[in-house]
Short mmCIF file of C-alpha atoms in Angstrom, two decimals:
data_model
loop_
_atom_site.label_atom_id
_atom_site.label_comp_id
_atom_site.label_asym_id
_atom_site.label_seq_id
_atom_site.Cartn_x
_atom_site.Cartn_y
_atom_site.Cartn_z
CA MET A 10 150.13 79.58 87.10
CA ASN A 11 147.20 80.98 85.17
CA THR A 12 145.36 83.10 87.68
CA THR A 13 142.37 85.04 86.45
CA THR A 14 140.41 87.36 88.68
CA THR A 15 137.27 88.88 87.23
CA SER A 16 135.31 91.48 89.13
CA PRO A 17 132.48 93.67 87.89
CA GLU A 18 135.19 96.16 86.98
CA ALA A 19 138.50 94.69 85.80
CA THR A 20 139.91 91.43 84.57
CA ILE A 21 143.35 90.59 85.97
CA VAL A 22 145.29 87.74 84.36
CA ALA A 23 148.69 86.25 85.17
CA ASP A 24 150.42 85.01 82.02
CA GLU A 25 151.40 81.33 82.14
CA LYS A 26 154.69 81.73 80.25
CA LEU A 27 155.94 85.19 81.23
CA PRO A 28 156.05 87.08 84.55
CA ILE A 29 153.36 89.49 83.36
CA ILE A 30 150.11 90.68 84.88
CA ARG A 31 147.51 91.90 82.39
CA VAL A 32 144.58 94.13 83.35
CA THR A 33 141.65 94.89 81.07
CA ARG A 34 138.80 97.26 81.86
CA ASP A 35 136.17 99.10 79.80
CA PHE A 36 135.21 102.73 80.46
CA ALA A 37 132.47 105.05 79.23
CA ALA A 38 135.18 107.50 78.14
CA THR A 39 137.33 108.41 75.18
CA PRO A 40 141.00 107.44 74.96
CA ALA A 41 141.87 111.13 75.35
CA GLN A 42 139.93 111.33 78.62
CA LEU A 43 141.72 108.27 80.01
CA MET A 44 145.12 109.57 78.90
CA ARG A 45 144.35 112.80 80.75
CA ALA A 46 143.33 110.87 83.90
CA HIS A 47 146.67 109.04 83.80
CA LEU A 48 148.89 112.02 82.95
CA ASP A 49 147.39 115.09 84.64
CA PRO A 50 148.78 115.10 88.19
CA GLU A 51 145.74 116.89 89.65
CA LEU A 52 143.47 114.17 88.28
CA TYR A 53 145.85 111.28 88.97
CA VAL A 54 145.91 111.92 92.73
CA ARG A 55 142.11 111.88 92.77
CA TRP A 56 141.85 108.29 91.60
CA VAL A 57 145.07 106.35 92.22
CA GLY A 58 144.97 103.68 94.92
CA PRO A 59 142.41 101.97 97.07
CA ASN A 60 139.55 103.81 98.77
CA GLY A 61 140.63 105.57 101.93
CA THR A 62 144.06 106.53 100.62
CA GLU A 63 145.36 109.90 99.51
CA ALA A 64 148.23 110.60 97.15
CA THR A 65 150.62 113.53 97.00
CA ILE A 66 152.78 114.14 93.95
CA ASP A 67 156.47 114.90 94.56
CA VAL A 68 157.69 114.76 90.94
CA TRP A 69 155.60 114.64 87.77
CA ASP A 70 157.56 115.24 84.55
CA VAL A 71 155.30 113.84 81.81
CA ARG A 72 157.52 113.39 78.76
CA ASP A 73 159.57 110.66 77.17
CA GLY A 74 162.39 110.18 79.69
CA GLY A 75 160.62 112.12 82.44
CA SER A 76 160.29 110.86 86.00
CA TRP A 77 157.51 110.66 88.54
CA ARG A 78 157.10 110.03 92.27
CA PHE A 79 154.11 110.09 94.58
CA VAL A 80 153.44 109.22 98.19
CA GLY A 81 150.24 107.50 99.22
CA SER A 82 148.93 107.57 102.75
CA GLY A 83 146.27 105.30 104.15
CA GLN A 84 143.80 105.51 106.97
CA ASP A 85 146.37 103.74 109.16
CA GLY A 86 148.66 106.77 108.82
CA GLN A 87 151.36 104.83 107.01
CA GLU A 88 152.94 106.31 103.90
CA TYR A 89 154.01 104.40 100.81
CA ALA A 90 156.16 106.00 98.13
CA PHE A 91 156.22 104.97 94.47
CA ARG A 92 158.44 106.18 91.66
CA GLY A 93 159.37 105.53 88.08
CA CYS A 94 160.19 106.94 84.66
CA PHE A 95 157.98 107.70 81.71
CA HIS A 96 159.65 105.88 78.83
CA ARG A 97 157.15 106.77 76.13
CA ILE A 98 154.04 108.89 76.01
CA GLY A 99 152.06 108.21 72.83
CA THR A 100 148.62 109.32 71.71
CA ASP A 101 146.99 106.23 73.21
CA THR A 102 149.84 104.49 75.08
CA ILE A 103 151.95 105.09 78.19
CA VAL A 104 155.10 103.06 78.86
CA GLN A 105 156.70 103.59 82.27
CA THR A 106 158.53 101.90 85.08
CA PHE A 107 156.91 101.43 88.48
CA THR A 108 158.71 100.86 91.78
CA TRP A 109 157.42 100.72 95.34
CA GLU A 110 160.23 102.29 97.36
CA GLY A 111 159.71 99.70 100.10
CA MET A 112 161.15 97.14 97.67
CA PRO A 113 163.39 99.18 95.34
CA GLU A 114 164.84 96.09 93.67
CA GLU A 115 161.37 95.17 92.34
CA VAL A 116 160.88 97.29 89.21
CA SER A 117 158.09 96.62 86.76
CA LEU A 118 157.79 97.81 83.19
CA GLU A 119 154.22 98.94 82.64
CA THR A 120 152.37 99.56 79.42
CA VAL A 121 148.89 101.04 79.36
CA ARG A 122 147.09 101.25 76.03
CA PHE A 123 143.66 102.72 75.38
CA GLU A 124 141.62 101.01 72.65
CA ASP A 125 138.85 103.15 71.16
CA LEU A 126 135.71 101.00 71.01
CA GLY A 127 133.59 103.75 69.46
CA ASP A 128 130.50 105.43 70.87
CA GLY A 129 132.53 107.08 73.66
CA ARG A 130 133.79 103.77 75.07
CA THR A 131 137.39 102.73 75.60
CA ARG A 132 139.07 99.52 76.69
CA LEU A 133 142.12 99.93 78.90
CA HIS A 134 144.81 97.28 78.35
CA GLY A 135 147.44 97.32 81.10
CA GLN A 136 150.48 95.10 81.35
CA SER A 137 153.06 94.88 84.14
CA LEU A 138 156.23 92.92 83.42
CA VAL A 139 158.35 91.98 86.45
CA ASP A 140 161.64 90.09 86.65
CA SER A 141 160.37 86.79 88.04
CA PHE A 142 157.30 84.63 88.51
CA GLU A 143 157.85 84.92 92.27
CA SER A 144 157.60 88.72 92.07
CA ARG A 145 154.54 88.52 89.85
CA ASP A 146 152.81 86.11 92.21
CA ALA A 147 153.68 88.29 95.22
CA TRP A 148 151.98 91.24 93.46
CA LEU A 149 148.90 89.11 92.89
CA ARG A 150 148.82 88.03 96.54
CA SER A 151 149.27 91.62 97.73
CA GLY A 152 145.65 92.54 97.09
CA MET A 153 146.50 94.71 94.10
CA GLU A 154 143.04 94.07 92.63
CA VAL A 155 141.52 96.22 95.39
CA GLY A 156 143.60 99.24 94.40
CA VAL A 157 142.98 98.60 90.69
CA ASN A 158 139.22 98.29 91.04
CA ASP A 159 138.83 101.10 93.57
CA GLY A 160 140.96 103.40 91.44
CA TYR A 161 139.08 102.65 88.24
CA ALA A 162 135.76 103.19 90.02
CA LYS A 163 137.09 106.63 91.02
CA ILE A 164 137.82 107.35 87.33
CA ASP A 165 134.18 106.46 86.61
CA GLN A 166 133.17 108.98 89.29
CA LEU A 167 135.41 111.68 87.77
CA LEU A 168 133.72 111.04 84.42
CA THR A 169 130.28 111.28 86.01
CA GLU A 170 131.24 114.55 87.71
CA GLY A 171 132.49 115.97 84.40
CA ALA A 172 136.06 116.36 85.70
CA LEU A 173 137.40 114.53 82.63
#
């Protein structure tokens, strides 16, 4: 399955040979600004997830080996908890696990790398590796692109506001 979804914001690609989802998106920001958006808990809760959701951080220990957990709540009043571990925090790369607590057996290994394009522009390269093609395809069918694109649009807004 080679599924490619391209929106005005992000490109989402399912690898044909591995159970990986790749996301690419350009920003009018520096790598340092995007690292801050991903690692500062006060900023993270302002952009993570689809429009109409709010996130609350329970644990946020940003270091190699540190853990994280947040709870998102939607307009329907339902709450969804997510957790994981920071495996490596580099100058332009974050490697972490990601688990939705509703399906704790489904753990993904996520890598986000920020490529400096010059002139204050950065390309985000995200990769989520799951344990099976079935899991990967379920993620793709879940509507994840809405949360990805809404969240990244909120980062654009934070940049416009000068919050980053």
